[in-house]
Coordinates of C-alpha atoms and ligand atoms in Angstrom, one line a residue:
M1 CA 39.6 -13.9 -7.3
S2 CA 40.2 -17.5 -5.6
N3 CA 39.5 -20.1 -8.5
K4 CA 36.3 -21.2 -6.0
M5 CA 35.2 -17.6 -7.0
E6 CA 35.4 -17.7 -10.2
E7 CA 34.2 -20.8 -11.0
Q8 CA 31.2 -19.6 -8.7
K9 CA 30.2 -16.3 -11.2
A10 CA 30.9 -18.3 -14.0
A11 CA 27.9 -21.6 -12.6
R12 CA 25.7 -18.0 -11.5
E13 CA 26.4 -16.9 -15.1
E14 CA 25.3 -20.2 -16.7
I15 CA 22.4 -20.1 -14.5
K16 CA 21.1 -16.5 -15.0
K17 CA 21.5 -17.9 -18.6
L18 CA 19.3 -21.1 -19.0
V19 CA 16.3 -18.9 -16.2
E20 CA 16.2 -15.7 -19.1
D21 CA 15.6 -18.5 -21.8
Y22 CA 12.8 -20.5 -19.1
Y23 CA 10.9 -16.7 -19.4
N24 CA 11.3 -15.8 -22.8
R25 CA 9.7 -19.4 -23.9
F26 CA 7.2 -19.5 -20.3
L27 CA 6.8 -17.3 -18.9
K28 CA 7.1 -14.4 -21.1
T29 CA 3.4 -13.3 -22.3
D30 CA 2.1 -10.2 -24.9
K31 CA 0.2 -7.9 -23.8
N32 CA -1.6 -7.1 -26.9
E33 CA -1.9 -10.5 -27.6
F34 CA -6.1 -11.0 -26.6
S35 CA -9.1 -11.8 -28.3
E36 CA -12.7 -10.4 -26.9
G37 CA -13.7 -13.6 -24.6
D38 CA -10.2 -14.0 -22.3
R39 CA -9.4 -13.5 -19.3
I40 CA -8.7 -9.1 -18.5
P41 CA -7.8 -9.5 -14.5
Y42 CA -8.6 -5.8 -12.1
A43 CA -4.3 -6.4 -12.5
G44 CA -1.7 -8.6 -11.4
R45 CA 2.5 -9.1 -12.0
V46 CA 3.2 -7.7 -14.5
F47 CA 7.5 -8.9 -15.1
D48 CA 10.2 -9.3 -16.9
E49 CA 13.2 -11.7 -17.4
K50 CA 15.0 -9.6 -14.9
E51 CA 13.1 -10.0 -11.3
V52 CA 13.5 -14.2 -12.6
T53 CA 16.7 -14.0 -12.8
N54 CA 17.2 -11.5 -9.4
L55 CA 15.0 -14.0 -7.3
V56 CA 16.9 -17.0 -8.4
D57 CA 20.3 -15.2 -7.7
S58 CA 19.0 -14.7 -4.2
A59 CA 18.0 -18.4 -4.1
L60 CA 22.2 -18.8 -5.3
D61 CA 23.3 -16.9 -2.2
F62 CA 20.2 -19.2 0.3
W63 CA 21.0 -16.5 2.9
L64 CA 16.8 -16.9 3.0
T65 CA 16.6 -14.2 5.4
A66 CA 17.7 -9.7 4.9
G67 CA 20.1 -9.5 3.4
R68 CA 22.0 -8.3 0.4
Y69 CA 18.7 -7.9 -2.1
T70 CA 16.6 -6.6 1.0
D71 CA 19.5 -3.4 2.1
E72 CA 20.3 -2.5 -1.5
F73 CA 16.0 -2.3 -1.8
E74 CA 15.4 0.0 1.0
T75 CA 17.7 2.5 -0.4
R76 CA 16.6 3.0 -3.0
F77 CA 12.3 2.5 -2.8
A78 CA 14.0 5.4 0.1
Q79 CA 15.4 7.5 -3.2
L80 CA 13.2 6.9 -5.6
L81 CA 10.7 8.4 -3.3
G82 CA 12.7 11.0 -1.5
V83 CA 11.9 9.5 1.8
K84 CA 14.8 9.1 4.6
Y85 CA 14.3 5.9 5.8
A86 CA 12.5 2.7 4.4
S87 CA 11.8 -0.7 6.4
L88 CA 10.6 -3.5 4.6
V89 CA 8.0 -5.9 6.1
N90 CA 5.9 -8.4 4.6
S91 CA 3.1 -7.1 3.7
G92 CA 1.1 -3.4 3.4
S93 CA -0.8 -4.7 6.4
S94 CA 1.6 -5.9 8.7
A95 CA 3.4 -2.2 7.3
N96 CA 0.2 -0.8 8.4
L97 CA 0.5 -2.4 11.8
I98 CA 3.6 -0.9 12.6
A99 CA 2.8 2.5 11.2
F100 CA 0.7 2.4 14.4
M101 CA 2.5 0.6 16.8
A102 CA 5.1 3.1 16.8
L103 CA 2.6 5.9 17.5
T104 CA 1.7 3.9 21.0
A105 CA 5.4 3.9 21.4
R106 CA 6.5 5.5 25.4
E107 CA 10.2 7.6 23.7
L108 CA 7.2 9.7 21.5
G109 CA 5.8 11.4 24.7
D110 CA 2.9 13.2 25.3
R111 CA 2.0 12.6 21.9
Q112 CA 2.6 8.6 22.5
I113 CA -1.0 7.5 21.3
K114 CA -3.0 4.9 24.4
R115 CA -6.1 2.4 24.7
G116 CA -8.4 5.0 24.7
D117 CA -6.9 6.9 22.1
E118 CA -8.5 8.7 19.2
V119 CA -7.5 8.2 15.4
I120 CA -9.5 9.8 13.0
T121 CA -10.1 7.9 10.2
V122 CA -12.7 6.8 7.4
A123 CA -15.4 3.8 6.7
C124 CA -14.5 3.4 4.1
G125 CA -11.8 1.2 2.9
F126 CA -8.8 -1.7 3.6
P127 CA -9.5 -3.3 6.8
T128 CA -6.2 -3.3 8.1
T129 CA -6.0 0.3 7.6
I130 CA -8.0 -0.1 10.8
A131 CA -7.1 -2.8 12.8
P132 CA -4.7 -1.9 14.1
I133 CA -6.7 1.2 15.4
M134 CA -9.1 -1.6 17.2
Q135 CA -7.0 -4.3 18.3
Y136 CA -4.7 -2.3 20.2
G137 CA -7.5 -0.7 22.4
A138 CA -7.6 2.9 20.6
I139 CA -10.7 4.3 18.8
P140 CA -11.0 4.9 15.3
V141 CA -13.2 8.1 14.5
F142 CA -15.6 7.5 11.1
V143 CA -15.4 10.8 8.9
D144 CA -17.9 10.1 5.5
V145 CA -15.6 10.2 1.9
A146 CA -16.4 12.3 -1.0
V147 CA -17.8 12.2 -4.7
P148 CA -16.2 11.6 -7.2
Q149 CA -12.5 10.7 -5.3
Y150 CA -13.9 8.2 -2.6
N151 CA -12.1 10.3 -0.4
I152 CA -11.9 12.0 3.4
D153 CA -14.2 14.6 3.7
V154 CA -11.9 17.4 4.6
T155 CA -15.0 19.3 6.1
Q156 CA -15.7 16.7 8.9
L157 CA -12.5 17.2 10.1
E158 CA -12.7 19.7 12.6
K159 CA -16.4 17.8 14.2
A160 CA -14.3 14.6 14.2
L161 CA -11.7 15.6 16.8
S162 CA -11.5 15.0 21.1
S163 CA -9.8 16.0 23.0
K164 CA -8.1 12.8 23.1
T165 CA -7.4 12.8 18.9
K166 CA -4.2 11.4 18.3
A167 CA -3.8 10.9 14.3
V168 CA -5.1 10.7 11.4
M169 CA -4.5 7.4 9.7
I170 CA -6.4 7.4 5.8
A171 CA -5.8 5.4 2.7
H172 CA -5.4 7.6 -0.4
T173 CA -8.0 5.5 -2.8
L174 CA -7.4 3.9 -5.4
G175 CA -4.2 6.1 -6.2
N176 CA -6.3 9.2 -5.6
P177 CA -4.3 11.0 -3.1
F178 CA -6.9 12.8 -0.4
D179 CA -7.0 16.5 0.0
L180 CA -3.2 16.3 2.0
K181 CA -3.1 19.7 2.0
A182 CA -6.2 20.1 4.3
V183 CA -5.2 17.5 5.7
K184 CA -0.9 18.3 6.7
E185 CA -3.3 21.5 8.2
F186 CA -5.8 19.9 9.9
C187 CA -2.7 18.1 11.1
E188 CA -0.1 20.6 11.6
K189 CA -2.8 22.7 13.7
H190 CA -3.4 19.5 15.8
N191 CA -0.6 18.1 17.2
L192 CA -2.0 14.9 15.0
W193 CA -0.2 11.7 13.7
L194 CA -0.4 11.4 10.7
V195 CA 0.3 8.5 8.7
E196 CA -0.8 7.8 4.8
D197 CA -1.5 4.1 3.5
N198 CA -0.5 4.3 0.3
C199 CA -0.6 1.2 -0.1
D200 CA -3.1 1.8 -3.3
S201 CA -0.9 4.9 -4.1
L202 CA 2.7 4.2 -4.9
G203 CA 3.9 6.6 -7.5
S204 CA 0.9 9.5 -7.1
E205 CA 2.5 12.7 -6.8
Y206 CA 0.5 15.8 -5.1
T207 CA 1.6 19.4 -5.2
I208 CA 1.3 21.6 -1.8
D209 CA 2.2 25.6 -2.6
G210 CA 4.3 24.5 -5.7
E211 CA 6.1 21.8 -3.8
T212 CA 5.8 18.2 -4.8
R213 CA 6.2 15.1 -3.7
Y214 CA 5.4 11.4 -3.5
T215 CA 2.0 10.8 -1.8
G216 CA 3.4 9.1 1.6
T217 CA 5.8 11.4 2.0
W218 CA 3.7 14.0 2.7
G219 CA 2.5 13.0 7.1
D220 CA 5.1 11.6 8.6
I221 CA 5.0 7.6 7.9
G222 CA 4.3 6.0 4.7
T223 CA 3.1 2.5 4.0
S224 CA 2.8 0.1 0.8
S225 CA 1.5 -3.3 -0.3
F226 CA 3.8 -5.7 -3.1
Y227 CA 0.7 -7.7 -3.0
P228 CA 0.1 -9.1 -6.5
P229 CA -1.9 -6.4 -7.8
H230 CA -0.2 -4.0 -6.7
H231 CA 1.4 -1.0 -8.3
I232 CA 5.1 -3.0 -8.1
T233 CA 4.9 -6.7 -6.9
M234 CA 6.9 -8.8 -4.6
G235 CA 4.7 -11.3 -3.5
E236 CA 4.3 -10.8 -0.3
G237 CA 5.7 -7.8 1.1
G238 CA 5.3 -4.3 2.3
C239 CA 7.3 -0.9 3.2
V240 CA 7.1 1.4 5.7
Y241 CA 8.9 4.8 5.3
T242 CA 9.7 8.1 7.3
N243 CA 11.9 11.6 7.3
N244 CA 11.8 11.5 11.2
A245 CA 14.7 8.9 12.5
L246 CA 13.0 8.3 15.7
L247 CA 9.9 7.4 14.1
N248 CA 12.2 4.6 11.9
K249 CA 14.4 2.9 15.1
L250 CA 10.6 2.4 16.2
I251 CA 9.7 1.3 13.2
K252 CA 12.4 -1.2 13.0
S253 CA 12.3 -2.2 17.0
Y254 CA 8.6 -3.6 16.5
R255 CA 9.0 -5.3 13.2
D256 CA 12.5 -6.6 14.4
W257 CA 10.7 -8.4 18.1
G258 CA 10.4 -5.1 19.7
R259 CA 14.2 -5.5 20.0
D260 CA 16.7 -3.0 21.1
C261 CA 19.8 -3.7 19.1
V262 CA 19.8 -2.3 15.3
C263 CA 22.2 -5.1 15.0
P264 CA 21.4 -6.6 11.2
P265 CA 20.9 -9.8 10.7
G266 CA 23.3 -12.1 11.1
K267 CA 25.9 -9.3 12.3
D268 CA 26.6 -8.8 16.3
N269 CA 27.7 -5.9 17.6
F270 CA 27.2 -3.9 15.1
C271 CA 26.6 -0.5 17.9
G272 CA 30.2 -2.0 19.6
R273 CA 28.6 -1.5 22.9
R274 CA 26.7 -5.4 22.7
F275 CA 27.7 -5.6 26.7
D276 CA 28.1 -2.5 28.1
G277 CA 24.4 -0.4 28.2
Q278 CA 22.0 -1.3 31.4
F279 CA 18.3 -1.4 30.8
G280 CA 14.5 -1.9 32.4
Q281 CA 15.9 -3.5 35.4
L282 CA 19.0 -5.7 33.0
P283 CA 21.9 -6.0 35.1
V284 CA 24.3 -4.1 33.8
G285 CA 25.6 -6.0 30.5
Y286 CA 23.4 -7.5 29.5
D287 CA 24.0 -9.2 25.4
H288 CA 22.4 -5.9 24.0
K289 CA 20.9 -8.4 21.4
Y290 CA 17.8 -9.5 24.5
V291 CA 16.8 -6.6 25.0
Y292 CA 13.3 -5.9 24.2
S293 CA 12.4 -2.2 24.4
H294 CA 9.0 -2.0 23.2
L295 CA 6.7 -5.4 22.7
G296 CA 7.1 -6.1 19.0
Y297 CA 6.4 -8.6 16.2
N298 CA 8.7 -10.1 14.2
L299 CA 7.6 -9.0 10.1
K300 CA 10.5 -9.0 8.5
A301 CA 10.0 -10.1 4.6
T302 CA 12.8 -12.5 2.9
D303 CA 15.3 -11.2 0.3
M304 CA 13.7 -13.6 -2.6
Q305 CA 10.9 -11.3 -1.8
A306 CA 13.6 -8.1 -1.6
A307 CA 15.1 -9.1 -4.7
V308 CA 12.3 -9.2 -7.3
G309 CA 11.5 -6.1 -5.7
C310 CA 14.6 -3.9 -6.7
A311 CA 13.6 -5.2 -10.7
Q312 CA 10.5 -4.2 -10.6
L313 CA 11.4 -0.7 -8.5
D314 CA 13.9 0.3 -12.3
K315 CA 9.4 -0.4 -13.3
L316 CA 7.3 2.3 -11.8
V317 CA 7.6 5.4 -12.9
S318 CA 7.1 3.0 -16.5
F319 CA 3.9 1.2 -15.1
A320 CA 3.1 4.5 -12.5
D321 CA 2.4 6.3 -16.4
A322 CA 0.7 2.8 -18.2
R323 CA -1.6 3.6 -14.9
R324 CA -2.0 6.9 -16.4
A325 CA -2.3 6.4 -19.9
N326 CA -4.6 3.6 -19.8
W327 CA -6.5 4.6 -17.6
E328 CA -7.4 8.2 -19.7
R329 CA -8.5 6.5 -22.1
L330 CA -11.3 4.5 -20.1
K331 CA -12.5 7.7 -18.5
N332 CA -12.6 9.2 -22.7
N333 CA -14.3 6.1 -23.6
L334 CA -16.6 6.2 -20.9
Q335 CA -17.1 10.0 -21.7
D336 CA -21.3 9.6 -23.0
L337 CA -22.5 7.8 -19.6
Q338 CA -22.4 10.4 -17.4
D339 CA -25.7 10.6 -16.7
V340 CA -26.1 7.0 -15.9
L341 CA -22.6 6.8 -14.5
T342 CA -20.2 8.8 -12.5
L343 CA -16.2 9.5 -13.1
P344 CA -13.9 9.4 -10.6
E345 CA -11.5 13.0 -11.1
P346 CA -8.0 13.1 -9.8
A347 CA -7.7 14.9 -6.4
E348 CA -6.4 18.8 -7.1
G349 CA -3.3 19.5 -7.3
S350 CA -2.1 15.3 -6.9
R351 CA -0.7 13.1 -10.8
P352 CA -2.6 10.2 -9.4
S353 CA -0.9 6.8 -10.2
W354 CA -3.8 5.5 -10.1
F355 CA -4.6 1.9 -8.7
G356 CA -7.7 1.2 -10.2
F357 CA -10.9 3.1 -12.2
I358 CA -13.4 3.5 -10.5
I359 CA -17.5 3.9 -11.4
S360 CA -19.8 4.2 -9.5
V361 CA -24.4 3.9 -11.0
R362 CA -26.7 6.1 -11.1
E363 CA -29.6 5.4 -8.0
N364 CA -32.9 5.1 -10.4
C365 CA -31.1 5.4 -13.2
G366 CA -31.8 1.6 -14.5
V367 CA -29.3 -0.3 -14.0
S368 CA -28.1 -1.7 -11.0
R369 CA -24.4 -1.4 -9.9
N370 CA -24.6 -5.6 -9.3
D371 CA -26.6 -5.4 -12.8
I372 CA -22.8 -3.8 -14.4
T373 CA -20.3 -5.8 -12.1
K374 CA -22.2 -9.3 -13.3
A375 CA -22.0 -8.4 -17.2
L376 CA -18.8 -7.6 -16.8
E377 CA -17.1 -10.7 -15.7
A378 CA -20.4 -12.8 -17.3
H379 CA -17.8 -11.9 -19.9
N380 CA -14.4 -12.6 -18.1
I381 CA -13.5 -9.6 -17.6
Q382 CA -12.9 -8.7 -13.3
T383 CA -14.5 -6.8 -11.6
R384 CA -13.9 -5.0 -7.8
L385 CA -15.9 -3.7 -5.1
L386 CA -14.1 -0.4 -3.1
F387 CA -12.9 -3.1 -0.3
S388 CA -15.2 -3.5 2.9
G389 CA -17.8 -0.6 1.1
N390 CA -18.7 0.7 5.1
I391 CA -16.3 -1.3 6.9
I392 CA -19.1 -1.2 10.1
K393 CA -21.5 -3.2 8.2
H394 CA -18.7 -5.8 8.7
P395 CA -19.6 -8.6 10.4
C396 CA -16.0 -7.8 12.2
F397 CA -17.8 -5.1 13.5
D398 CA -21.0 -7.7 14.5
E399 CA -19.0 -7.5 18.7
F400 CA -18.4 -3.6 18.3
R401 CA -21.1 -2.5 16.7
D402 CA -23.2 0.4 19.3
T403 CA -20.7 0.2 21.5
D404 CA -17.8 2.6 22.5
A405 CA -15.3 0.5 20.8
Y406 CA -15.7 3.2 18.0
R407 CA -17.1 6.5 17.1
V408 CA -19.3 7.7 13.9
V409 CA -19.9 11.5 12.6
S410 CA -22.0 12.5 11.6
D411 CA -23.9 10.0 9.5
L412 CA -21.9 7.7 6.2
K413 CA -23.8 9.0 3.3
A414 CA -21.4 8.0 1.2
T415 CA -19.8 5.5 2.6
D416 CA -22.9 3.3 3.0
Y417 CA -23.6 5.3 -1.6
I418 CA -19.9 3.8 -2.5
M419 CA -21.8 -0.2 -0.4
N420 CA -24.6 -0.3 -2.8
N421 CA -22.8 1.4 -6.0
T422 CA -19.3 1.5 -7.0
F423 CA -17.8 -1.4 -7.7
W424 CA -13.9 -0.7 -10.3
I425 CA -12.4 -2.4 -13.0
G426 CA -8.8 -1.9 -14.3
V427 CA -5.9 -0.1 -15.7
Y428 CA -2.6 -1.8 -14.5
P429 CA 0.4 -2.4 -17.1
G430 CA -0.9 -5.5 -18.4
L431 CA -4.2 -3.8 -19.9
S432 CA -3.5 -2.6 -23.4
D433 CA -5.5 -0.6 -25.4
E434 CA -7.5 -3.6 -26.8
K435 CA -8.8 -4.6 -23.6
I436 CA -9.3 -1.3 -22.3
D437 CA -11.9 -0.6 -25.3
Y438 CA -13.5 -3.8 -24.4
M439 CA -14.4 -3.3 -21.4
A440 CA -15.8 0.3 -22.1
K441 CA -17.9 -2.1 -24.6
V442 CA -19.6 -3.9 -22.2
I443 CA -20.0 -2.0 -19.7
K444 CA -21.9 0.6 -23.0
E445 CA -23.7 -2.7 -23.9
A446 CA -25.0 -3.8 -20.4
L447 CA -26.5 0.5 -20.3
G448 CA -27.7 -0.3 -23.2
R449 CA -26.2 1.6 -25.6
Ligands
LIG501 C1 -5.8 0.4 1.3 C2 -4.5 -0.5 1.6 N1 -4.3 -0.8 2.9 C3 -3.9 -1.9 3.3 C4 -3.4 -3.7 2.1 C5 -2.8 -3.9 2.5 O1 -2.1 -5.1 2.0 P1 -1.7 -6.0 2.7 O2 -2.6 -7.3 0.8 O3 -0.3 -6.4 1.1 O4 -1.7 -6.5 3.4 C6 -4.1 -3.0 1.0 C7 -4.6 -4.0 0.2 O5 -5.3 -4.3 -1.6 C8 -4.7 -1.9 1.2 O6 -5.6 -1.7 0.2

């Protein structure tokens, strides 16, 4: 090693020690420190000195765009989930956009999703699961969901099918897998793509015919979000993953400006054929770096985000365990309230890595959902609704309502019920038993118990 390299290594070590010290003095928190009235968030980032030192290490590289940490994250994330290919992106919404757009590529032949084609989904969920479908000009077909799993009602799938159906694109709600067995069988029977929005379910497991896999890896493409409340975080971030080599190529192309070339950032002539191809109507030998096979985006993340993600990956399994333990404790605490509250149930064949604890307040029981959420918030306990409730009721649908921009299968009774009666609270690893018990106590008090 040259003198300069040795000096650099030593300087990094020195900085690392200082950063660790800074973390211990100013950033470290103790989840067990709690007095009634302290803020209890529904979720939040959980990290130690490793995330901070990785971030600084990446800053010292000053590479800024995708680099060594991105490579490490993509490789380890794919290994952990048991998929062949993972592409890091800048958010879960970007992951959904790319997952969908990859399926619109002409390379997919008669399975290409074209404008006017239909994609089966649900109206009860996060808007950016369905936004890419409509932005492109395909038609979302909304199927109702079922309580207490809050996932697609699979008995409605056949009714939703038409000659234009090309895909099913849905999320696993708050960590609880949808009926993957039924949905996968339906997709296979009708030759449809399955996109699993796994943004709220990283680490959830699902078993079909004795085979257990992580959610997000059963369908054709899975997506993740690494926004702070999610199972792991890098601030902003997301991932798109698949076992299909062609889909992986399309995902990378749509992420990276739509380009044909697969050179990593900062590397030229990776394929060794930079100047000898002929594409479209371009002249022979047109620089492959500037050949565009799709109308794409730039949705890449930075290496600093990936550096934080690498440290978080080591914690994913323990985070999922902590989420499960917190969920169980809340459920035990609330068991006696089932005359007024509908408590969540895991899907059959699943081992959820819960995102939250979802509760519906029974209608006409004398207390409303808002009575309880107001009581919780008044005690500094953060609450959330099931995202959009019913996306069709939102202002973003004003211009589409009752047009053929979307289709609804029968009524959305359970979706509307959830919009009116459902909320959720946190189970994230930053919660202690004491905080969980306090949340349950406040709910009981709000119900006069
Ligand atoms: C189910 C689901 N899909 C997609 C997203 C979007 O992720 P992001 O916030 O990283 O864009 C979210 C956000 O929480 C989500 O809950």
